[in-house]
GROMACS .gro file of C-alpha atoms in nm:
model
  359
    1MET     CA    1   1.903  -0.138  -2.157
    2VAL     CA    2   1.703  -0.312  -1.884
    3ARG     CA    3   1.403  -0.544  -1.885
    4ALA     CA    4   1.072  -0.398  -1.774
    5ALA     CA    5   0.699  -0.468  -1.773
    6VAL     CA    6   0.549  -0.197  -1.996
    7LEU     CA    7   0.183  -0.092  -1.998
    8PRO     CA    8   0.137   0.032  -2.358
    9ALA     CA    9  -0.214   0.168  -2.298
   10VAL     CA   10  -0.488   0.162  -2.036
   11ASN     CA   11  -0.646  -0.185  -2.016
   12ALA     CA   12  -0.384  -0.326  -2.255
   13PRO     CA   13  -0.181  -0.639  -2.169
   14LEU     CA   14   0.160  -0.578  -2.014
   15GLU     CA   15   0.460  -0.628  -2.242
   16ILE     CA   16   0.801  -0.746  -2.122
   17ALA     CA   17   1.047  -0.533  -2.315
   18GLU     CA   18   1.393  -0.381  -2.312
   19ILE     CA   19   1.391  -0.012  -2.220
   20GLN     CA   20   1.661   0.252  -2.221
   21LEU     CA   21   1.729   0.427  -1.889
   22PRO     CA   22   1.925   0.753  -1.886
   23GLU     CA   23   2.203   0.823  -1.644
   24PRO     CA   24   2.074   1.001  -1.332
   25GLY     CA   25   2.048   1.376  -1.374
   26PRO     CA   26   2.095   1.642  -1.107
   27GLY     CA   27   1.919   1.538  -0.789
   28GLN     CA   28   1.850   1.186  -0.916
   29VAL     CA   29   1.969   0.834  -0.837
   30ARG     CA   30   1.970   0.510  -1.030
   31VAL     CA   31   1.859   0.200  -0.841
   32ARG     CA   32   1.901  -0.169  -0.923
   33LEU     CA   33   1.588  -0.339  -0.792
   34ALA     CA   34   1.614  -0.640  -0.562
   35ALA     CA   35   1.239  -0.693  -0.542
   36ALA     CA   36   0.904  -0.526  -0.609
   37GLY     CA   37   0.561  -0.598  -0.468
   38VAL     CA   38   0.252  -0.624  -0.687
   39CYS     CA   39  -0.002  -0.389  -0.527
   40HIS     CA   40  -0.371  -0.342  -0.604
   41SER     CA   41  -0.292   0.020  -0.691
   42ASP     CA   42  -0.085  -0.107  -0.985
   43LEU     CA   43  -0.391  -0.293  -1.109
   44SER     CA   44  -0.595   0.026  -1.063
   45LEU     CA   45  -0.339   0.218  -1.270
   46SER     CA   46  -0.348  -0.043  -1.545
   47ASN     CA   47  -0.728  -0.038  -1.578
   48GLY     CA   48  -0.774   0.338  -1.546
   49THR     CA   49  -0.927   0.352  -1.197
   50LEU     CA   50  -0.626   0.566  -1.104
   51LYS     CA   51  -0.487   0.807  -1.363
   52GLN     CA   52  -0.142   0.746  -1.508
   53PRO     CA   53   0.007   0.872  -1.837
   54VAL     CA   54   0.092   0.587  -2.074
   55PRO     CA   55   0.289   0.409  -2.204
   56ALA     CA   56   0.429   0.347  -1.859
   57VAL     CA   57   0.633   0.113  -1.645
   58LEU     CA   58   0.418   0.041  -1.341
   59GLY     CA   59   0.521  -0.068  -0.992
   60HIS     CA   60   0.569   0.151  -0.687
   61GLU     CA   61   0.657  -0.086  -0.400
   62GLY     CA   62   1.026  -0.170  -0.428
   63ALA     CA   63   1.371  -0.187  -0.274
   64GLY     CA   64   1.715  -0.213  -0.422
   65THR     CA   65   2.069  -0.080  -0.436
   66VAL     CA   66   2.187   0.258  -0.558
   67THR     CA   67   2.419   0.217  -0.858
   68ALA     CA   68   2.479   0.582  -0.954
   69VAL     CA   69   2.396   0.931  -0.829
   70GLY     CA   70   2.353   1.260  -1.013
   71ASP     CA   71   2.502   1.597  -0.936
   72GLY     CA   72   2.403   1.753  -0.608
   73VAL     CA   73   2.291   1.430  -0.441
   74THR     CA   74   2.401   1.398  -0.080
   75GLY     CA   75   2.325   1.129   0.173
   76LEU     CA   76   2.320   0.850  -0.086
   77ALA     CA   77   2.605   0.675  -0.265
   78PRO     CA   78   2.652   0.376  -0.496
   79GLY     CA   79   2.610   0.056  -0.297
   80ASP     CA   80   2.353   0.197  -0.052
   81PRO     CA   81   2.039  -0.016   0.000
   82VAL     CA   82   1.719   0.187  -0.033
   83VAL     CA   83   1.341   0.163  -0.015
   84LEU     CA   84   1.152   0.347  -0.288
   85ASN     CA   85   0.904   0.612  -0.174
   86TRP     CA   86   0.631   0.664  -0.434
   87ALA     CA   87   0.501   0.980  -0.264
   88PRO     CA   88   0.805   1.192  -0.172
   89SER     CA   89   0.708   1.522  -0.014
   90CYS     CA   90   0.827   1.852  -0.157
   91GLY     CA   91   0.856   2.024   0.182
   92ASP     CA   92   0.725   2.352   0.039
   93CYS     CA   93   0.352   2.317  -0.030
   94HIS     CA   94   0.066   2.405   0.205
   95PHE     CA   95   0.021   2.047   0.327
   96CYS     CA   96   0.390   1.991   0.391
   97GLY     CA   97   0.385   2.315   0.589
   98LEU     CA   98   0.113   2.162   0.806
   99GLY     CA   99   0.326   1.854   0.861
  100GLU     CA  100   0.081   1.642   0.657
  101VAL     CA  101   0.344   1.519   0.414
  102TRP     CA  102   0.124   1.231   0.293
  103LEU     CA  103  -0.101   1.494   0.130
  104CYS     CA  104   0.185   1.675  -0.046
  105ALA     CA  105   0.048   1.863  -0.347
  106ASN     CA  106   0.356   1.782  -0.555
  107SER     CA  107   0.424   1.420  -0.463
  108ALA     CA  108   0.277   1.289  -0.790
  109ALA     CA  109   0.472   1.524  -1.018
  110ALA     CA  110   0.729   1.264  -1.125
  111ALA     CA  111   0.461   1.032  -1.265
  112ALA     CA  112   0.366   1.293  -1.526
  113LYS     CA  113   0.717   1.328  -1.670
  114PRO     CA  114   0.879   1.079  -1.913
  115TYR     CA  115   1.176   0.907  -1.755
  116ALA     CA  116   1.295   0.645  -2.008
  117THR     CA  117   1.245   0.532  -2.367
  118ARG     CA  118   1.147   0.216  -2.550
  119ALA     CA  119   1.373   0.059  -2.810
  120ASP     CA  120   1.200   0.264  -3.083
  121GLY     CA  121   1.276   0.587  -2.901
  122SER     CA  122   0.920   0.652  -2.776
  123GLU     CA  123   0.892   0.797  -2.428
  124LEU     CA  124   0.787   0.606  -2.118
  125TYR     CA  125   0.633   0.735  -1.795
  126PRO     CA  126   0.714   0.601  -1.448
  127GLY     CA  127   0.417   0.446  -1.267
  128LEU     CA  128   0.352   0.653  -0.953
  129GLY     CA  129   0.690   0.811  -1.018
  130THR     CA  130   0.893   0.501  -0.930
  131ALA     CA  131   0.852   0.238  -1.208
  132VAL     CA  132   0.980  -0.061  -1.011
  133PHE     CA  133   0.841  -0.327  -1.247
  134ALA     CA  134   1.186  -0.319  -1.405
  135GLU     CA  135   1.536  -0.439  -1.331
  136GLU     CA  136   1.647  -0.080  -1.267
  137THR     CA  137   1.488   0.261  -1.230
  138VAL     CA  138   1.587   0.629  -1.203
  139VAL     CA  139   1.413   0.842  -0.940
  140ALA     CA  140   1.457   1.167  -0.753
  141ALA     CA  141   1.692   1.126  -0.458
  142ASN     CA  142   1.413   1.204  -0.210
  143ALA     CA  143   1.222   0.904  -0.348
  144ALA     CA  144   1.497   0.668  -0.229
  145LEU     CA  145   1.501   0.622   0.148
  146PRO     CA  146   1.802   0.461   0.317
  147LEU     CA  147   1.712   0.112   0.432
  148PRO     CA  148   1.767   0.072   0.806
  149LYS     CA  149   2.024  -0.192   0.900
  150GLY     CA  150   1.909  -0.544   0.976
  151VAL     CA  151   1.615  -0.550   0.733
  152PRO     CA  152   1.644  -0.805   0.446
  153LEU     CA  153   1.670  -0.617   0.116
  154THR     CA  154   1.428  -0.840  -0.077
  155GLU     CA  155   1.147  -0.829   0.178
  156ALA     CA  156   1.217  -0.459   0.235
  157ALA     CA  157   1.026  -0.389  -0.087
  158LEU     CA  158   0.706  -0.438   0.114
  159LEU     CA  159   0.797  -0.141   0.332
  160GLY     CA  160   0.746   0.086   0.033
  161CYS     CA  161   0.367   0.057   0.034
  162ALA     CA  162   0.189  -0.231   0.209
  163VAL     CA  163   0.367  -0.203   0.543
  164LEU     CA  164   0.384   0.176   0.563
  165THR     CA  165   0.016   0.192   0.469
  166GLY     CA  166  -0.099  -0.074   0.713
  167TRP     CA  167   0.123   0.054   0.994
  168GLY     CA  168   0.012   0.410   0.943
  169ALA     CA  169  -0.356   0.320   0.916
  170VAL     CA  170  -0.337   0.164   1.264
  171HIS     CA  171  -0.098   0.400   1.439
  172HIS     CA  172  -0.168   0.733   1.267
  173SER     CA  173  -0.512   0.737   1.110
  174ALA     CA  174  -0.712   0.514   1.347
  175GLN     CA  175  -0.473   0.567   1.641
  176VAL     CA  176  -0.550   0.223   1.781
  177ARG     CA  177  -0.490   0.191   2.154
  178ALA     CA  178  -0.398  -0.118   2.352
  179GLY     CA  179  -0.704  -0.321   2.446
  180GLU     CA  180  -0.927  -0.181   2.171
  181SER     CA  181  -1.119  -0.421   1.950
  182VAL     CA  182  -1.026  -0.400   1.582
  183VAL     CA  183  -1.176  -0.546   1.266
  184VAL     CA  184  -0.983  -0.553   0.938
  185PHE     CA  185  -1.172  -0.598   0.611
  186GLY     CA  186  -0.962  -0.753   0.332
  187VAL     CA  187  -0.672  -0.987   0.391
  188GLY     CA  188  -0.444  -0.896   0.102
  189GLY     CA  189  -0.095  -0.750   0.135
  190VAL     CA  190  -0.212  -0.427   0.301
  191GLY     CA  191  -0.466  -0.610   0.516
  192LEU     CA  192  -0.201  -0.850   0.644
  193ALA     CA  193   0.027  -0.558   0.731
  194THR     CA  194  -0.266  -0.389   0.906
  195LEU     CA  195  -0.335  -0.701   1.113
  196GLN     CA  196   0.028  -0.717   1.221
  197ALA     CA  197   0.027  -0.348   1.312
  198ALA     CA  198  -0.291  -0.394   1.519
  199ARG     CA  199  -0.129  -0.683   1.704
  200ILE     CA  200   0.182  -0.475   1.776
  201ALA     CA  201  -0.045  -0.195   1.903
  202GLY     CA  202  -0.188  -0.437   2.160
  203ALA     CA  203  -0.539  -0.448   2.014
  204GLY     CA  204  -0.777  -0.727   2.101
  205PRO     CA  205  -0.983  -0.894   1.983
  206ILE     CA  206  -0.857  -0.856   1.627
  207ILE     CA  207  -1.112  -0.977   1.373
  208ALA     CA  208  -1.025  -1.038   1.008
  209VAL     CA  209  -1.292  -1.044   0.735
  210ASP     CA  210  -1.243  -1.168   0.380
  211VAL     CA  211  -1.448  -1.320   0.100
  212SER     CA  212  -1.212  -1.618   0.083
  213PRO     CA  213  -1.211  -1.885   0.356
  214ALA     CA  214  -0.858  -1.974   0.239
  215LYS     CA  215  -0.729  -1.649   0.390
  216GLU     CA  216  -0.795  -1.760   0.750
  217GLU     CA  217  -0.454  -1.918   0.809
  218LEU     CA  218  -0.276  -1.608   0.673
  219ALA     CA  219  -0.493  -1.379   0.885
  220ARG     CA  220  -0.437  -1.570   1.208
  221ALA     CA  221  -0.062  -1.586   1.147
  222ALA     CA  222  -0.063  -1.206   1.111
  223GLY     CA  223  -0.243  -1.155   1.440
  224ALA     CA  224  -0.615  -1.212   1.390
  225THR     CA  225  -0.784  -1.372   1.689
  226ASP     CA  226  -1.102  -1.434   1.489
  227PHE     CA  227  -1.183  -1.480   1.120
  228LEU     CA  228  -1.510  -1.426   0.937
  229VAL     CA  229  -1.604  -1.503   0.578
  230ALA     CA  230  -1.781  -1.195   0.442
  231ALA     CA  231  -2.159  -1.236   0.436
  232ASP     CA  232  -2.478  -1.032   0.463
  233ASP     CA  233  -2.469  -1.060   0.842
  234THR     CA  234  -2.101  -0.969   0.890
  235ALA     CA  235  -2.172  -0.659   1.100
  236LYS     CA  236  -2.399  -0.863   1.328
  237ALA     CA  237  -2.132  -1.133   1.364
  238ILE     CA  238  -1.873  -0.867   1.459
  239ARG     CA  239  -2.102  -0.724   1.726
  240LYS     CA  240  -2.143  -1.075   1.868
  241LEU     CA  241  -1.763  -1.111   1.891
  242THR     CA  242  -1.732  -0.775   2.067
  243GLY     CA  243  -1.979  -0.814   2.351
  244GLY     CA  244  -2.276  -0.700   2.147
  245ILE     CA  245  -2.160  -0.340   2.103
  246GLY     CA  246  -1.939  -0.348   1.792
  247ALA     CA  247  -1.569  -0.295   1.730
  248ASP     CA  248  -1.386   0.011   1.853
  249VAL     CA  249  -1.205   0.041   1.519
  250ALA     CA  250  -1.274  -0.088   1.168
  251LEU     CA  251  -1.008  -0.070   0.897
  252GLU     CA  252  -1.136  -0.123   0.543
  253CYS     CA  253  -0.861  -0.242   0.307
  254VAL     CA  254  -1.075  -0.318   0.001
  255GLY     CA  255  -1.211   0.008  -0.140
  256ARG     CA  256  -1.567  -0.106  -0.213
  257ALA     CA  257  -1.882   0.079  -0.117
  258ASP     CA  258  -2.053  -0.223   0.038
  259THR     CA  259  -1.744  -0.311   0.243
  260ILE     CA  260  -1.705   0.047   0.367
  261ARG     CA  261  -2.071   0.051   0.466
  262THR     CA  262  -2.033  -0.281   0.652
  263ALA     CA  263  -1.717  -0.160   0.826
  264TRP     CA  264  -1.902   0.150   0.946
  265SER     CA  265  -2.197  -0.059   1.068
  266SER     CA  266  -1.970  -0.301   1.252
  267THR     CA  267  -1.831  -0.037   1.488
  268ARG     CA  268  -1.979   0.066   1.822
  269ARG     CA  269  -2.137   0.401   1.896
  270GLY     CA  270  -1.846   0.643   1.891
  271GLY     CA  271  -1.636   0.394   1.695
  272ARG     CA  272  -1.384   0.478   1.426
  273THR     CA  273  -1.372   0.355   1.065
  274THR     CA  274  -1.064   0.415   0.851
  275VAL     CA  275  -1.089   0.355   0.476
  276VAL     CA  276  -0.752   0.228   0.355
  277GLY     CA  277  -0.858   0.069   0.024
  278VAL     CA  278  -0.860   0.274  -0.296
  279GLY     CA  279  -1.196   0.255  -0.472
  280GLY     CA  280  -1.333   0.394  -0.795
  281GLN     CA  281  -1.554   0.698  -0.846
  282ASP     CA  282  -1.849   0.466  -0.904
  283GLN     CA  283  -1.830   0.335  -0.546
  284GLN     CA  284  -2.084   0.556  -0.368
  285VAL     CA  285  -2.149   0.515   0.007
  286THR     CA  286  -2.463   0.655   0.170
  287PHE     CA  287  -2.558   0.730   0.530
  288SER     CA  288  -2.876   0.875   0.680
  289ALA     CA  289  -2.853   1.202   0.869
  290LEU     CA  290  -3.018   1.039   1.171
  291GLU     CA  291  -2.763   0.758   1.202
  292LEU     CA  292  -2.476   1.005   1.176
  293PHE     CA  293  -2.618   1.181   1.479
  294TYR     CA  294  -2.722   0.873   1.675
  295PHE     CA  295  -2.410   0.658   1.640
  296GLY     CA  296  -2.153   0.939   1.669
  297ARG     CA  297  -1.905   0.736   1.467
  298THR     CA  298  -1.603   0.874   1.283
  299LEU     CA  299  -1.527   0.788   0.918
  300SER     CA  300  -1.186   0.890   0.780
  301GLY     CA  301  -0.981   0.842   0.469
  302CYS     CA  302  -0.620   0.731   0.476
  303VAL     CA  303  -0.347   0.821   0.225
  304TYR     CA  304  -0.032   0.608   0.240
  305GLY     CA  305  -0.120   0.534   0.603
  306ASN     CA  306  -0.097   0.908   0.683
  307SER     CA  307   0.271   0.824   0.722
  308ASP     CA  308   0.590   1.020   0.703
  309PRO     CA  309   0.810   0.746   0.555
  310ALA     CA  310   1.137   0.903   0.663
  311LYS     CA  311   1.021   0.900   1.027
  312ASP     CA  312   0.821   0.577   1.024
  313LEU     CA  313   1.071   0.348   0.850
  314PRO     CA  314   1.320   0.343   1.141
  315VAL     CA  315   1.037   0.267   1.384
  316ILE     CA  316   0.904  -0.016   1.168
  317ALA     CA  317   1.256  -0.151   1.121
  318GLU     CA  318   1.291  -0.189   1.497
  319HIS     CA  319   0.989  -0.419   1.498
  320VAL     CA  320   1.127  -0.615   1.202
  321ARG     CA  321   1.462  -0.666   1.372
  322GLY     CA  322   1.289  -0.761   1.698
  323GLY     CA  323   1.074  -1.021   1.524
  324ALA     CA  324   0.739  -0.857   1.601
  325LEU     CA  325   0.680  -0.765   1.234
  326ASP     CA  326   0.720  -1.051   0.988
  327LEU     CA  327   0.767  -0.917   0.635
  328SER     CA  328   0.787  -1.261   0.478
  329GLY     CA  329   0.446  -1.340   0.628
  330LEU     CA  330   0.288  -1.099   0.379
  331VAL     CA  331   0.431  -1.283   0.077
  332THR     CA  332   0.238  -1.574  -0.069
  333GLU     CA  333   0.414  -1.593  -0.406
  334ARG     CA  334   0.753  -1.501  -0.550
  335ILE     CA  335   0.751  -1.435  -0.923
  336GLY     CA  336   0.940  -1.282  -1.215
  337LEU     CA  337   0.822  -0.994  -1.434
  338GLU     CA  338   0.631  -1.240  -1.650
  339GLY     CA  339   0.416  -1.336  -1.351
  340ILE     CA  340   0.259  -0.991  -1.301
  341PRO     CA  341  -0.057  -1.055  -1.512
  342ALA     CA  342  -0.129  -1.373  -1.316
  343ALA     CA  343  -0.077  -1.177  -0.992
  344PHE     CA  344  -0.334  -0.921  -1.112
  345ASP     CA  345  -0.578  -1.205  -1.187
  346ALA     CA  346  -0.524  -1.349  -0.839
  347MET     CA  347  -0.606  -1.008  -0.687
  348LEU     CA  348  -0.928  -0.989  -0.883
  349ALA     CA  349  -1.017  -1.339  -0.765
  350GLY     CA  350  -0.939  -1.250  -0.402
  351LYS     CA  351  -0.656  -1.501  -0.375
  352GLY     CA  352  -0.331  -1.483  -0.179
  353GLY     CA  353  -0.147  -1.205   0.001
  354ARG     CA  354   0.139  -1.016  -0.166
  355ALA     CA  355   0.307  -1.139  -0.484
  356LEU     CA  356   0.673  -1.034  -0.476
  357ILE     CA  357   0.878  -0.990  -0.793
  358VAL     CA  358   1.232  -1.102  -0.719
  359PHE     CA  359   1.506  -0.988  -0.958
   0.00000   0.00000   0.00000
């Protein structure tokens, strides 16, 4: 039995409860969590914006230590530190065949299968297939990536979503080049990782935009050269900071229609806007046919940073070891399982960076 934060139903309060984990089956591993990040996607799962069978144990950004392996598992052994990968690729579908593993058609399969039980014997589902809002979890072996040496295990939890997403948004989706001007909308956990990735890419100026003036210190520490409080004239202010032409690249880490529209409008002719934030179906963005022609801008989505975690983790780890990427700089609060509801409330209020559950 292990302690976990259980979502009994969509929009229901989380319950801290004892759950029963099975021993790992063929091709599975059991992991004792060291830490788990509280991501906005977990909030979206809890309120129904993203679909997830319930009752469920949420949480998808985590790191820990393998405690047991099932039959047929190679490459992992008890005692190995790992980062959880909530979107493991199958290697066989059409998208994997194209090398676009972040679009794998089967990556979400684990979330639809019960993985544990409550004390009364009722089945539980794993949030995004990983269920890291618990002291331990059981996942498929390909969902546990070996943690590169020299990366602190607790902070390594952030690699599982925020950092891979922010890094990939800059280096894969937007393909930011040295000397390009970049604006990042939303200074939460993913936004902070995106700012750091833009700095490492050699971008400049790097402009951060958020609704909260209190985020300025966090943004500048992550690499922002300028900070703007979101307002009706944000796009105009960005053009002023970029020589009157607009930013080369805008990265939207909020997932709101008005923010996406502002990000688009803040870029220069021929500029690039990458939407990193996950919004709801009710968030509709409109453009005129004439402006699409005239501005020649590019608007693209971004899934998990368009990353291949197995390839990107070693690269990111080099920057962590070298001091260029500061994982602790993303964390504004360290909590226990009981602190998750307050962390959700802080997200809704636009406060803080990443809340990290430490076990």
